[in-house]
CSV table of C-alpha atoms in Angstrom, one decimal:
chain,number,residue,atom,x,y,z
A,139,MET,CA,22.4,19.5,32.2
A,140,SER,CA,23.8,18.1,29.0
A,141,LEU,CA,26.3,15.4,28.2
A,142,THR,CA,28.7,15.5,25.3
A,143,ILE,CA,30.4,12.3,24.2
A,144,LYS,CA,33.1,12.4,21.6
A,145,LEU,CA,32.9,9.5,19.3
A,146,GLN,CA,35.6,8.5,16.9
A,147,LEU,CA,33.2,7.1,14.3
A,148,LEU,CA,33.0,7.0,10.6
A,149,SER,CA,30.4,9.7,10.1
A,150,HIS,CA,30.1,13.1,8.5
A,151,ASN,CA,31.4,14.7,11.7
A,152,ASN,CA,34.3,13.8,13.8
A,153,HIS,CA,32.3,14.2,17.0
A,154,TYR,CA,28.8,13.3,17.8
A,155,HIS,CA,26.9,15.1,20.6
A,156,ALA,CA,24.6,12.8,22.5
A,157,ASN,CA,21.1,13.9,23.2
A,158,LYS,CA,20.2,15.9,26.3
A,159,LEU,CA,20.0,14.0,29.5
A,160,ILE,CA,16.4,13.8,30.5
A,161,LYS,CA,15.4,14.0,34.1
A,162,ASN,CA,13.5,10.9,35.1
A,163,LYS,CA,11.9,9.8,38.4
A,164,THR,CA,12.6,6.1,38.0
A,165,PHE,CA,15.9,4.4,37.7
A,166,CYS,CA,16.1,0.8,36.3
A,167,ASN,CA,19.1,-1.0,37.6
A,168,LYS,CA,17.8,-4.5,37.6
A,169,THR,CA,16.2,-6.7,35.1
A,170,ASN,CA,12.9,-8.5,35.7
A,171,PHE,CA,11.3,-10.6,33.0
A,172,LEU,CA,7.6,-10.0,32.2
A,173,PRO,CA,5.6,-13.2,32.0
A,174,LYS,CA,4.4,-12.3,28.5
A,175,PRO,CA,6.3,-10.4,25.8
A,176,ILE,CA,4.9,-7.2,24.4
A,177,PHE,CA,3.4,-6.8,21.0
A,178,GLY,CA,1.4,-10.0,20.8
A,179,ASN,CA,3.6,-13.1,20.9
A,180,ASN,CA,7.0,-12.0,19.8
A,181,PRO,CA,9.3,-14.4,21.8
A,182,LEU,CA,12.4,-12.4,20.7
A,183,ILE,CA,11.4,-9.4,22.8
A,184,ILE,CA,11.9,-9.4,26.5
A,185,THR,CA,11.1,-6.2,28.3
A,186,LYS,CA,13.4,-4.8,30.9
A,187,CYS,CA,11.8,-3.0,33.9
A,188,SER,CA,12.1,-2.7,37.6
A,189,ASN,CA,9.5,-2.3,40.3
A,190,LYS,CA,12.0,-1.9,43.1
A,191,LYS,CA,11.8,1.2,45.2
A,192,VAL,CA,14.7,3.6,44.6
A,193,ASN,CA,16.2,6.0,47.0
A,194,ARG,CA,16.0,9.7,46.7
A,195,ARG,CA,19.5,10.1,45.3
A,196,MET,CA,18.6,7.7,42.4
A,197,GLN,CA,15.4,9.6,41.8
A,198,GLU,CA,17.3,12.8,41.4
A,199,SER,CA,19.6,11.1,38.8
A,200,PHE,CA,19.5,12.0,35.1
A,201,MET,CA,18.8,9.4,32.5
A,202,ILE,CA,19.4,9.5,28.8
A,203,LYS,CA,16.1,9.4,26.8
A,204,SER,CA,15.8,6.8,24.1
A,205,SER,CA,14.0,8.9,21.6
A,206,LEU,CA,17.4,9.5,20.1
A,207,ILE,CA,16.9,10.6,16.6
A,208,GLU,CA,14.1,12.4,14.7
A,209,PRO,CA,12.4,10.7,11.8
A,210,ASP,CA,13.2,12.2,8.4
A,211,GLY,CA,11.0,15.3,7.9
A,212,GLY,CA,10.4,15.6,11.7
A,213,VAL,CA,7.2,13.6,11.8
A,214,LEU,CA,6.7,9.8,11.4
A,215,VAL,CA,4.2,9.1,8.6
A,216,ASP,CA,1.2,6.9,9.4
A,217,LEU,CA,-1.1,6.4,6.5
A,218,VAL,CA,-3.6,3.9,7.9
A,219,VAL,CA,-7.1,5.4,8.0
A,220,PRO,CA,-8.9,5.7,11.4
A,221,GLU,CA,-11.1,2.7,12.1
A,222,ASN,CA,-14.3,4.9,12.2
A,223,GLN,CA,-13.6,5.9,8.6
A,224,ARG,CA,-12.8,2.5,7.3
A,225,ASP,CA,-16.2,1.4,6.0
A,226,SER,CA,-16.7,4.6,4.0
A,227,LYS,CA,-13.2,4.4,2.6
A,228,VAL,CA,-13.7,0.8,1.4
A,229,LEU,CA,-16.9,1.8,-0.3
A,230,GLU,CA,-15.1,4.7,-2.0
A,231,ALA,CA,-12.2,2.5,-3.1
A,232,LYS,CA,-14.7,0.1,-4.7
A,233,SER,CA,-16.3,2.9,-6.7
A,234,LEU,CA,-13.0,4.0,-8.2
A,235,PRO,CA,-10.9,2.7,-11.2
A,236,ASN,CA,-8.6,0.1,-9.6
A,237,VAL,CA,-5.0,-0.9,-9.8
A,238,LYS,CA,-4.1,-4.5,-9.0
A,239,LEU,CA,-1.0,-4.8,-6.8
A,240,THR,CA,1.7,-7.5,-7.1
A,241,LYS,CA,3.2,-9.1,-4.0
A,242,VAL,CA,6.2,-6.7,-4.2
A,243,ASP,CA,3.8,-3.7,-4.7
A,244,PHE,CA,2.0,-4.8,-1.6
A,245,GLU,CA,5.2,-4.9,0.4
A,246,TRP,CA,5.9,-1.3,-0.7
A,247,VAL,CA,2.4,-0.3,0.5
A,248,HIS,CA,3.4,-1.7,3.9
A,249,VAL,CA,6.7,0.2,3.9
A,250,ILE,CA,5.1,3.5,3.0
A,251,CYS,CA,2.1,3.4,5.2
A,252,GLU,CA,4.1,2.7,8.4
A,253,GLY,CA,6.5,5.5,7.9
A,254,TRP,CA,9.7,3.6,7.0
A,255,ALA,CA,10.1,6.0,4.0
A,256,SER,CA,9.1,9.1,5.9
A,257,PRO,CA,8.4,11.8,4.8
A,258,LEU,CA,7.2,10.1,1.7
A,259,LYS,CA,3.4,9.8,1.8
A,260,GLY,CA,2.7,7.7,-1.2
A,261,PHE,CA,4.1,6.2,-4.4
A,262,MET,CA,6.4,8.7,-6.0
A,263,ARG,CA,5.2,11.3,-8.5
A,264,GLU,CA,7.6,12.2,-11.3
A,265,ASN,CA,9.5,15.0,-9.5
A,266,GLU,CA,10.1,12.7,-6.5
A,267,TYR,CA,11.1,9.8,-8.8
A,268,LEU,CA,13.6,11.9,-10.7
A,269,GLN,CA,15.2,13.2,-7.5
A,270,SER,CA,15.5,9.8,-6.1
A,271,LEU,CA,16.8,8.2,-9.3
A,272,HIS,CA,19.4,10.9,-10.0
A,273,PHE,CA,20.3,12.5,-6.6
A,274,ASN,CA,19.5,9.6,-4.1
A,275,SER,CA,17.6,12.2,-2.0
A,276,LEU,CA,14.5,14.4,-1.8
A,277,ARG,CA,14.5,18.2,-1.2
A,278,LEU,CA,11.9,19.2,1.4
A,279,ASN,CA,9.9,22.5,1.3
A,280,ASP,CA,12.3,24.1,3.8
A,281,GLY,CA,15.2,23.4,1.5
A,282,SER,CA,16.7,20.6,3.5
A,283,PHE,CA,17.4,17.1,2.1
A,284,VAL,CA,16.4,13.6,3.2
A,285,ASN,CA,18.0,10.5,1.8
A,286,MET,CA,15.9,8.5,-0.7
A,287,SER,CA,18.2,6.3,-2.7
A,288,LEU,CA,15.6,3.8,-4.1
A,289,PRO,CA,12.6,4.9,-6.2
A,290,ILE,CA,9.4,3.7,-4.5
A,291,VAL,CA,7.1,3.5,-7.5
A,292,LEU,CA,4.0,1.7,-8.8
A,293,SER,CA,3.8,0.6,-12.4
A,294,ILE,CA,0.7,0.2,-14.5
A,295,ASP,CA,0.1,-1.1,-18.0
A,296,ASP,CA,-1.5,0.6,-21.0
A,297,GLU,CA,-4.9,-1.0,-20.4
A,298,THR,CA,-5.0,0.2,-16.8
A,299,LYS,CA,-3.9,3.7,-17.8
A,300,GLU,CA,-6.8,3.8,-20.3
A,301,ILE,CA,-9.3,2.6,-17.7
A,302,ILE,CA,-8.2,5.2,-15.2
A,303,GLY,CA,-8.7,8.0,-17.8
A,304,SER,CA,-9.1,11.3,-16.1
A,305,SER,CA,-9.9,10.0,-12.7
A,306,SER,CA,-8.0,11.8,-9.9
A,307,ASN,CA,-8.0,8.8,-7.5
A,308,VAL,CA,-7.7,5.0,-7.8
A,309,GLY,CA,-8.5,2.1,-5.6
A,310,LEU,CA,-5.7,-0.4,-4.8
A,311,ILE,CA,-6.4,-4.1,-4.8
A,312,GLY,CA,-4.0,-6.5,-3.0
A,313,PRO,CA,-2.7,-9.8,-4.3
A,314,ASN,CA,-5.5,-11.7,-2.5
A,315,GLY,CA,-8.2,-9.6,-4.1
A,316,ASP,CA,-9.0,-7.3,-1.1
A,317,TYR,CA,-9.1,-3.6,-1.4
A,318,VAL,CA,-6.1,-2.3,0.6
A,319,GLY,CA,-6.0,1.4,-0.1
A,320,ILE,CA,-6.7,4.5,-2.2
A,321,LEU,CA,-4.1,6.5,-4.2
A,322,ARG,CA,-5.2,10.2,-4.4
A,323,SER,CA,-4.3,13.1,-6.6
A,324,ILE,CA,-2.6,10.8,-9.0
A,325,GLU,CA,0.0,11.5,-11.6
A,326,ILE,CA,0.8,9.1,-14.4
A,327,TYR,CA,4.2,9.3,-16.2
A,328,LYS,CA,6.5,7.3,-18.4
A,329,HIS,CA,8.4,4.3,-17.0
A,330,ASN,CA,11.8,4.2,-18.6
A,331,LYS,CA,12.9,0.8,-17.3
A,332,GLU,CA,16.4,0.9,-18.9
A,333,GLU,CA,17.2,4.2,-17.2
A,334,ARG,CA,15.8,3.1,-13.9
A,335,ILE,CA,17.7,-0.2,-13.9
A,336,ALA,CA,21.0,1.4,-15.1
A,337,ARG,CA,21.0,4.1,-12.4
A,338,THR,CA,19.8,1.9,-9.6
A,339,TRP,CA,22.1,-1.1,-10.2
A,340,GLY,CA,24.9,0.4,-12.3
A,341,THR,CA,24.3,-2.3,-14.9
A,342,THR,CA,21.6,-3.6,-17.2
A,343,ALA,CA,23.1,-7.1,-17.2
A,344,PRO,CA,20.4,-9.9,-17.3
A,345,GLY,CA,19.8,-11.9,-14.1
A,346,LEU,CA,19.3,-9.1,-11.5
A,347,PRO,CA,16.8,-10.7,-9.1
A,348,TYR,CA,14.6,-7.6,-8.3
A,349,VAL,CA,14.5,-6.6,-12.0
A,350,GLU,CA,13.3,-10.0,-13.1
A,351,GLU,CA,10.7,-10.1,-10.3
A,352,ALA,CA,9.3,-6.6,-10.3
A,353,ILE,CA,10.5,-4.5,-13.3
A,354,ALA,CA,11.1,-6.5,-16.5
A,355,SER,CA,7.4,-7.5,-16.9
A,356,SER,CA,6.0,-4.4,-15.3
A,357,GLY,CA,3.9,-1.7,-17.1
A,358,ASN,CA,5.2,1.1,-19.2
A,359,TRP,CA,3.8,3.7,-16.9
A,360,LEU,CA,4.3,4.8,-13.3
A,361,ILE,CA,1.5,6.1,-11.1
A,362,GLY,CA,2.2,8.3,-8.1
A,363,GLY,CA,-0.1,9.9,-5.5
A,364,ASP,CA,-1.0,10.2,-1.8
A,365,LEU,CA,-1.6,6.9,-0.2
A,366,GLU,CA,-4.4,6.0,2.2
A,367,VAL,CA,-4.3,2.4,3.6
A,368,LEU,CA,-7.6,0.9,4.7
A,369,LYS,CA,-6.3,-1.2,7.6
A,370,SER,CA,-3.0,-2.3,9.1
A,371,ILE,CA,-1.0,-4.6,6.8
A,372,LYS,CA,-1.1,-8.3,7.9
A,373,TYR,CA,0.3,-11.3,6.1
A,374,ASN,CA,-1.3,-14.0,8.4
A,375,ASP,CA,1.8,-16.2,8.1
A,376,GLY,CA,2.5,-16.6,11.7
A,377,LEU,CA,5.1,-13.8,11.7
A,378,ASP,CA,3.0,-10.7,12.0
A,379,ASN,CA,3.9,-10.4,15.7
A,380,TYR,CA,7.5,-9.7,14.6
A,381,ARG,CA,6.5,-6.9,12.2
A,382,LEU,CA,6.9,-4.0,14.5
A,383,SER,CA,6.3,-0.6,12.9
A,384,PRO,CA,8.7,2.3,13.4
A,385,LYS,CA,6.2,3.7,16.0
A,386,GLN,CA,6.2,0.5,17.9
A,387,LEU,CA,10.0,0.2,17.8
A,388,ARG,CA,10.4,3.7,19.1
A,389,GLU,CA,8.0,3.0,22.0
A,390,GLU,CA,9.9,-0.2,22.9
A,391,PHE,CA,13.2,1.7,22.9
A,392,ASP,CA,11.7,4.2,25.3
A,393,ARG,CA,10.3,1.4,27.4
A,394,ARG,CA,13.7,-0.1,27.8
A,395,LYS,CA,15.3,3.4,28.4
A,396,ALA,CA,17.9,2.8,25.7
A,397,ASP,CA,20.5,5.5,25.4
A,398,ALA,CA,21.8,4.1,22.1
A,399,VAL,CA,20.1,1.9,19.4
A,400,PHE,CA,22.3,0.1,16.9
A,401,ALA,CA,20.7,-1.6,13.9
A,402,PHE,CA,22.0,-4.6,12.1
A,403,GLN,CA,20.4,-5.5,8.7
A,404,LEU,CA,20.6,-9.0,7.5
A,405,ARG,CA,19.0,-11.5,5.1
A,406,ASN,CA,20.9,-14.6,6.1
A,407,PRO,CA,20.9,-16.8,9.2
A,408,VAL,CA,22.9,-15.5,12.2
A,409,HIS,CA,26.2,-17.3,12.7
A,410,ASN,CA,28.7,-16.7,15.5
A,411,GLY,CA,30.7,-14.2,13.4
A,412,HIS,CA,27.6,-12.0,13.2
A,413,ALA,CA,27.1,-12.4,16.9
A,414,LEU,CA,30.8,-11.5,17.5
A,415,LEU,CA,30.3,-8.3,15.5
A,416,MET,CA,27.1,-7.3,17.3
A,417,ASN,CA,28.4,-8.0,20.8
A,418,ASP,CA,31.6,-6.2,20.0
A,419,THR,CA,29.6,-3.2,18.8
A,420,ARG,CA,27.7,-3.1,22.0
A,421,GLN,CA,30.9,-3.2,24.0
A,422,ARG,CA,32.3,-0.3,21.9
A,423,LEU,CA,29.3,1.8,22.7
A,424,LEU,CA,29.6,1.0,26.4
A,425,ASP,CA,33.3,2.0,26.2
A,426,MET,CA,32.1,5.3,24.7
A,427,GLY,CA,30.1,6.0,27.8
A,428,TYR,CA,26.6,4.7,26.9
A,429,LYS,CA,24.9,2.8,29.7
A,430,ASN,CA,22.2,0.8,27.9
A,431,PRO,CA,22.8,0.3,24.2
A,432,ILE,CA,20.0,-1.8,22.5
A,433,LEU,CA,20.6,-4.0,19.4
A,434,LEU,CA,17.9,-3.9,16.8
A,435,LEU,CA,18.5,-7.2,14.9
A,436,HIS,CA,16.4,-6.4,11.8
A,437,PRO,CA,16.1,-9.2,9.2
A,438,LEU,CA,14.7,-8.1,5.8
A,439,GLY,CA,11.2,-9.6,5.3
A,440,GLY,CA,10.2,-8.6,1.8
A,441,PHE,CA,11.2,-10.1,-1.6
A,442,THR,CA,14.5,-12.0,-1.6
A,443,LYS,CA,16.1,-14.1,-4.4
A,444,VAL,CA,15.1,-17.7,-4.8
A,445,ASP,CA,18.2,-19.3,-3.2
A,446,ASP,CA,18.0,-17.2,0.0
A,447,VAL,CA,16.8,-18.9,3.1
A,448,PRO,CA,13.0,-18.1,3.5
A,449,LEU,CA,11.9,-15.6,6.2
A,450,ASP,CA,10.1,-18.1,8.4
A,451,VAL,CA,13.2,-20.4,8.6
A,452,ARG,CA,15.4,-17.4,9.3
A,453,MET,CA,13.1,-16.2,12.1
A,454,GLU,CA,13.1,-19.6,13.7
A,455,GLN,CA,16.9,-19.7,13.5
A,456,HIS,CA,17.2,-16.3,15.0
A,457,SER,CA,15.0,-17.4,18.0
A,458,LYS,CA,17.4,-20.3,18.6
A,459,VAL,CA,20.4,-17.8,18.7
A,460,LEU,CA,18.7,-15.9,21.5
A,461,GLU,CA,17.5,-19.0,23.3
A,462,ASP,CA,21.1,-20.3,23.3
A,463,GLY,CA,22.4,-17.0,24.7
A,464,VAL,CA,24.6,-16.2,21.7
A,465,LEU,CA,22.9,-12.8,21.8
A,466,ASP,CA,21.5,-11.4,25.0
A,467,PRO,CA,17.7,-11.2,24.8
A,468,GLU,CA,17.6,-8.5,27.4
A,469,THR,CA,19.5,-6.1,25.1
A,470,THR,CA,18.3,-7.3,21.8
A,471,ILE,CA,15.1,-6.7,19.8
A,472,VAL,CA,14.4,-8.9,16.8
A,473,ALA,CA,11.8,-7.6,14.4
A,474,ILE,CA,11.1,-7.8,10.7
A,475,PHE,CA,11.9,-5.0,8.2
A,476,PRO,CA,9.2,-5.3,5.5
A,477,SER,CA,11.1,-3.9,2.6
A,478,PRO,CA,11.8,-5.9,-0.6
A,479,MET,CA,15.5,-6.6,-1.4
A,480,HIS,CA,17.0,-5.0,-4.5
A,481,TYR,CA,20.6,-6.3,-4.2
A,482,ALA,CA,21.7,-2.9,-5.4
A,483,GLY,CA,24.8,-2.5,-3.2
A,484,PRO,CA,25.9,1.0,-2.2
A,485,THR,CA,22.6,2.5,-3.6
A,486,GLU,CA,20.4,0.2,-1.6
A,487,VAL,CA,22.4,0.3,1.6
A,488,GLN,CA,21.5,4.0,1.9
A,489,TRP,CA,17.8,3.0,1.9
A,490,HIS,CA,18.4,0.4,4.6
A,491,ALA,CA,20.2,3.0,6.8
A,492,LYS,CA,17.6,5.7,6.1
A,493,ALA,CA,14.7,3.4,7.1
A,494,ARG,CA,16.4,2.6,10.4
A,495,ILE,CA,16.6,6.4,11.2
A,496,ASN,CA,12.8,6.4,11.0
A,497,ALA,CA,12.6,3.3,13.2
A,498,GLY,CA,14.6,5.3,15.9
A,499,ALA,CA,18.1,3.8,15.5
A,500,ASN,CA,21.0,6.3,15.8
A,501,PHE,CA,23.8,3.9,15.0
A,502,TYR,CA,24.0,1.6,11.9
A,503,ILE,CA,26.3,-1.3,11.5
A,504,VAL,CA,27.8,-1.8,8.1
A,505,GLY,CA,30.2,-4.4,6.9
A,506,ARG,CA,31.7,-5.8,3.7
A,507,ASP,CA,29.6,-5.5,0.5
A,508,PRO,CA,26.3,-4.5,2.1
A,509,ALA,CA,23.3,-5.3,-0.1
A,510,GLY,CA,25.6,-6.8,-2.7
A,511,MET,CA,25.6,-9.9,-4.8
A,512,SER,CA,27.7,-11.7,-7.3
A,513,HIS,CA,27.7,-10.3,-10.8
A,514,PRO,CA,24.9,-12.1,-12.6
A,515,THR,CA,26.9,-13.0,-15.7
A,516,GLU,CA,30.6,-12.7,-14.6
A,517,LYS,CA,32.6,-14.5,-11.9
A,518,ARG,CA,33.1,-11.5,-9.6
A,519,ASP,CA,31.3,-9.3,-7.1
A,520,LEU,CA,28.9,-6.8,-8.7
A,521,TYR,CA,30.1,-4.0,-6.4
A,522,ASP,CA,33.4,-3.1,-4.7
A,523,PRO,CA,33.0,-4.6,-1.2
A,524,ASP,CA,34.3,-1.4,0.5
A,525,HIS,CA,32.1,1.1,-1.4
A,526,GLY,CA,28.9,0.6,0.7
A,527,LYS,CA,30.5,1.8,4.0
A,528,LYS,CA,32.3,4.6,2.2
A,529,VAL,CA,29.1,5.8,0.5
A,530,LEU,CA,27.2,5.8,3.8
A,531,SER,CA,29.8,8.1,5.3
A,532,MET,CA,29.1,10.7,2.6
A,533,ALA,CA,25.4,10.1,1.6
A,534,PRO,CA,23.2,13.2,1.6
A,535,GLY,CA,20.5,13.1,4.2
A,536,LEU,CA,22.3,10.6,6.5
A,537,GLU,CA,24.4,13.1,8.4
A,538,LYS,CA,22.6,12.5,11.7
A,539,LEU,CA,23.1,8.7,11.6
A,540,ASN,CA,26.4,7.3,13.1
A,541,ILE,CA,27.9,4.7,10.9
A,542,LEU,CA,29.7,1.8,12.6
A,543,PRO,CA,31.9,-0.1,10.2
A,544,PHE,CA,32.8,-3.5,11.7
A,545,ARG,CA,36.0,-5.5,11.5
A,546,VAL,CA,36.1,-8.6,9.4
A,547,ALA,CA,35.3,-11.9,11.2
A,548,ALA,CA,36.2,-15.3,10.0
A,549,TYR,CA,36.6,-18.8,11.4
A,550,ASP,CA,39.9,-19.2,13.4
A,551,THR,CA,41.0,-22.7,12.7
A,552,LYS,CA,43.5,-22.6,15.6
A,553,ALA,CA,41.0,-21.4,18.2
A,554,ASN,CA,38.0,-23.3,16.7
A,555,LYS,CA,35.7,-20.3,16.8
A,556,MET,CA,34.7,-17.2,14.9
A,557,ALA,CA,37.1,-14.4,15.5
A,558,PHE,CA,38.3,-11.1,14.1
A,559,PHE,CA,40.6,-11.7,11.1
A,560,ASP,CA,44.3,-11.3,11.9
A,561,PRO,CA,46.3,-10.5,8.7
A,562,SER,CA,49.5,-11.6,10.3
A,563,ARG,CA,48.3,-15.2,10.4
A,564,SER,CA,45.9,-15.2,7.5
A,565,GLN,CA,46.6,-18.9,6.8
A,566,ASP,CA,44.8,-19.7,10.0
A,567,PHE,CA,41.4,-18.2,9.0
A,568,LEU,CA,38.6,-19.7,7.0
A,569,PHE,CA,36.0,-17.5,5.3
A,570,ILE,CA,32.6,-19.2,5.1
A,571,SER,CA,30.3,-17.3,2.7
A,572,GLY,CA,26.6,-17.5,2.7
A,573,THR,CA,26.8,-19.7,-0.4
A,574,LYS,CA,29.2,-22.0,1.4
A,575,MET,CA,27.0,-22.1,4.5
A,576,ARG,CA,24.0,-23.1,2.5
A,577,SER,CA,26.0,-25.8,0.7
A,578,TYR,CA,26.9,-27.3,4.1
A,579,ALA,CA,23.3,-27.3,5.1
A,580,LYS,CA,22.1,-28.8,1.8
A,581,SER,CA,24.6,-31.6,2.0
A,582,GLY,CA,24.0,-32.3,5.6
A,583,GLU,CA,27.6,-31.6,6.3
A,584,ASN,CA,28.3,-29.9,9.6
A,585,PRO,CA,30.3,-26.6,9.5
A,586,PRO,CA,33.3,-26.3,11.8
A,587,ASP,CA,32.6,-26.3,15.5
A,588,GLY,CA,31.9,-22.8,16.7
A,589,PHE,CA,30.6,-21.5,13.5
A,590,MET,CA,26.9,-21.4,14.5
A,591,CYS,CA,25.0,-22.4,17.6
A,592,PRO,CA,23.9,-26.1,17.2
A,593,SER,CA,20.2,-25.5,17.6
A,594,GLY,CA,20.3,-22.7,15.0
A,595,TRP,CA,22.2,-25.0,12.6
A,596,LYS,CA,19.7,-27.7,13.0
A,597,VAL,CA,16.9,-25.4,11.8
A,598,LEU,CA,18.8,-24.9,8.5
A,599,VAL,CA,19.5,-28.6,8.1
A,600,ASN,CA,15.9,-29.5,8.7
A,601,TYR,CA,14.8,-26.9,6.1
A,602,TYR,CA,17.1,-28.3,3.4
A,603,GLU,CA,16.1,-31.8,4.2
A,604,SER,CA,12.5,-30.9,3.8
A,605,LEU,CA,13.3,-29.5,0.3
A,606,GLN,CA,15.0,-32.7,-0.7
A,607,THR,CA,12.0,-34.7,0.6
A,608,GLU,CA,9.6,-32.6,-1.4
A,609,ALA,CA,11.7,-33.0,-4.5
A,610,SER,CA,11.9,-36.8,-4.2
A,611,GLN,CA,8.1,-36.9,-4.0
A,612,GLN,CA,7.5,-35.0,-7.2
A,613,PRO,CA,6.2,-37.3,-10.0
A,614,VAL,CA,8.7,-38.0,-12.8
A,615,LEU,CA,7.4,-37.4,-16.3
A,616,SER,CA,8.4,-40.0,-18.9
A,617,SER,CA,9.2,-38.9,-22.4
């Protein structure tokens, strides 16, 4: 038996055919809460299950399987060595010429080894780099394409290149001095920074955050090869229980018997406008005929610019949003996406979407100016705010992902709540940007009622108050 659901979506096709209905002997029609969340201590995951006996008619029912979308390349990459090989691999890594990783490099090791960039199995060699840089995609051996809009590369300086010499393999040393991996069958090639920056960001203007952090002072060479990671990546920052790998996320979607998974990428605190968009998206999927759509609320956890709210504060704020019932914890999974942020607009949003394919999401929510930022030297947006969603609808290698553009939400001053923008009474709506939101919190000024749940807002206010306290305690140097 098969089910075909016609979806009027912004995607490469006008119609999307749902996966086969899978016969299943159990039927979950109630929600019980487990006493402990899965995957360690993640309080933002609550598992749905039912131990009730079901009648024979229900047992004969068909249920949509939640393994909804294949990872790019067909197989999810996992590059962590088996535990019984770890000691020998560590000894080998120590015997090799080594490359020291920056914090951002380490984040990319995390991304690659868990399969977010599948089918990529290491830092890019030159042919992969050029395809990514110029075509935003990689051609596989069978002639098919997968999206790969951001180069995932490792730079080295002249001295390191000389030390490596003719060695085929190198050991990788993490920011804390521990050996974290081996890069095999390496290839070293020229790092043309200007070309990389121009093609990724569409500008070489000074002040691009990722460029200043990871490229400007990086080496003149790139080193690619096959990656082996010595053990699972941990940050020991109290947030590792939120860092679910694509494999773990897929298992959780199966556990919940999701028949659709819609991903929402963000790097800001969740306000009620975000919640309106996410809840509206779920309702749209229910209206299309889905029975159990699951939201993957997926904040970015790698490098962000200095004025963004830090990850630990954002995660605490997100937990308050679920505690207050602004989002339903039964149908929401909150996890950390480990990628660094480029702020590269339409180029980067393809990477964000592609990575969620590998995590098992078959719907991706996109809004205004995704992955964008203000121009670093001019008073304007760096990218056209509509180009991100348009590019996603045409991007090579993303054909199997359904793109869900959302309506614009703003604060309705008449209703005193976040609502969808109505152009016929535009004077009644207030747009509160991330910058404006942060300025409210810094000054201790409350936003309009209904903008954010009170407990979530308190998390932000407490964070900015702590910054002011720290600043006031800094010694003042006299001339």
